[in-house]
Structure formats: C-alpha cells, structure tokens
Amino acid sequence: MRLKIVQAGERVLRQRARDLTTGEIRGETVRQLIEMMRETMRDAPGVGLAAPQAGLGIRMAVIEDREQYQKILTPQQLSERGRRPVPFHVIINPEITLLEPENADVFFEGCLSVSGLTALVSRARKVVVDCLNEHAEPVHIEAEGWYARILQHEIDHLEGTLYVDRMEPRSLMTTDNYSRFWKDMSLQQVRAELGL
C-alpha cells in the first residue's frame, strides 16, 4: 500500500518528531509502516523517505539509493557527488554528527515533499549517525558523499527542517527547468549564471 506524501505547508513537516520506544519499534504497526514507506519511496521514486513526509511525527526514515537511479548521471557526476548504491535500510531515533562541516559540498537537491522544485544546498561531506534499526538494535553509520547528504536530508525532516531552509535562494528552480538548462553545467558555471 502506498502512503500519501505530504507537501510543504503541512504542520507535521515543521515539527520535531518524537522518538519511538523499543516496544513500538518491534511492534506490527511499525513493521507494516516500514514496508509501506519502502513501497512509497520506490514508487515516487526517491532515495529516502522520513515518517513526517507520510504525515507521521515519529523519528524514523527509510533510505535506499538504487543503482538504477544513478544511470542518468555521467561517471564524472557520480564521482563528484561521491555517489554509490546504498542498500535499503531503516534509521530510527537517529543522532547525527557532521564531520568537517567546513569541507561541505554544494549540489542541487530536491524533496518529495517540495514537489517539482530543486535548489543548491550545502551539506557536510562526511557524517556519523547513531540510531536503531527496525529490530531496535543499535547501529553506527559512517557515511560520506551522496549517502551523507541523504542522511542529513532525512534527519532534517525529523527536526522539522526542509532543504529550502538551507538552500541558496537564488538557485531555486523547477525540476523541469533544471533538467532542460542546468543539469549538465558545472557548479562554477551555475554559480556564474545565477550570480552567486
């Protein structure tokens, strides 16, 4: 069953989500929710989906960056982004630490809850995340590149933050125009054209 992805303006996207208890995590309701979130994320398609995006104010997200999503990028673009496939997994009650935040990467980023738009967003290239998995077991994640960006984006949702709060405002554009005019430009060319 596919869930409805709520859009910017819904209160749940602007509130800090609550932690899940061990009992909740191990319960049937959360197990079913994880499956519905996975199906919804894949159907969208997206590389992550946080529970608030499904209208639920709980600290849980699903993440998966499938190889097929990366085929639209050139080898150079994949390398610049540090993008590699990430298998499906669940993060619950995550705590994130940004490593070397001064060494941030800037790339276009979109969101299933801000449909049809994209903008340049600066994100730390490396992060550490401590969380629980779907079995309520502790997990320690060390991530870099695009995977680190996905984690930051999804954990932001759990804090009530959208990428538009972090974007370079002059870079906001429709995804259609991004595809038509900007996607094959270097970051330096984009900055020059947009006057950034």
PDB file of C-alpha atoms in Angstrom, residues 12 18 28 32 75 83 101 122 124 130 135 145 162 170 173 182 186:
ATOM      1  CA  VAL A  12       3.960  17.763  10.604  1.00  0.00           C
ATOM      2  CA  ARG A  18       9.090  12.101  18.679  1.00  0.00           C
ATOM      3  CA  GLU A  28       3.497  -4.974  13.997  1.00  0.00           C
ATOM      4  CA  GLN A  32       3.902  -2.575   8.363  1.00  0.00           C
ATOM      5  CA  PRO A  75      30.694   8.834 -14.399  1.00  0.00           C
ATOM      6  CA  ARG A  83      27.526   8.630  -5.213  1.00  0.00           C
ATOM      7  CA  PRO A 101      31.451  20.725   8.201  1.00  0.00           C
ATOM      8  CA  SER A 122      25.489  22.897   1.067  1.00  0.00           C
ATOM      9  CA  ALA A 124      28.802  18.189   5.080  1.00  0.00           C
ATOM     10  CA  ASP A 130      23.950   6.542  15.641  1.00  0.00           C
ATOM     11  CA  HIS A 135      14.790  -4.604  15.208  1.00  0.00           C
ATOM     12  CA  GLY A 145      29.396  11.776  -0.295  1.00  0.00           C
ATOM     13  CA  LEU A 162      13.228  21.274   4.877  1.00  0.00           C
ATOM     14  CA  ARG A 170      18.745  32.364  -5.996  1.00  0.00           C
ATOM     15  CA  MET A 173      14.060  26.398  -9.823  1.00  0.00           C
ATOM     16  CA  TRP A 182      21.267  23.435 -15.788  1.00  0.00           C
ATOM     17  CA  SER A 186      29.478  22.601 -13.669  1.00  0.00           C
TER      18      SER A 186
END
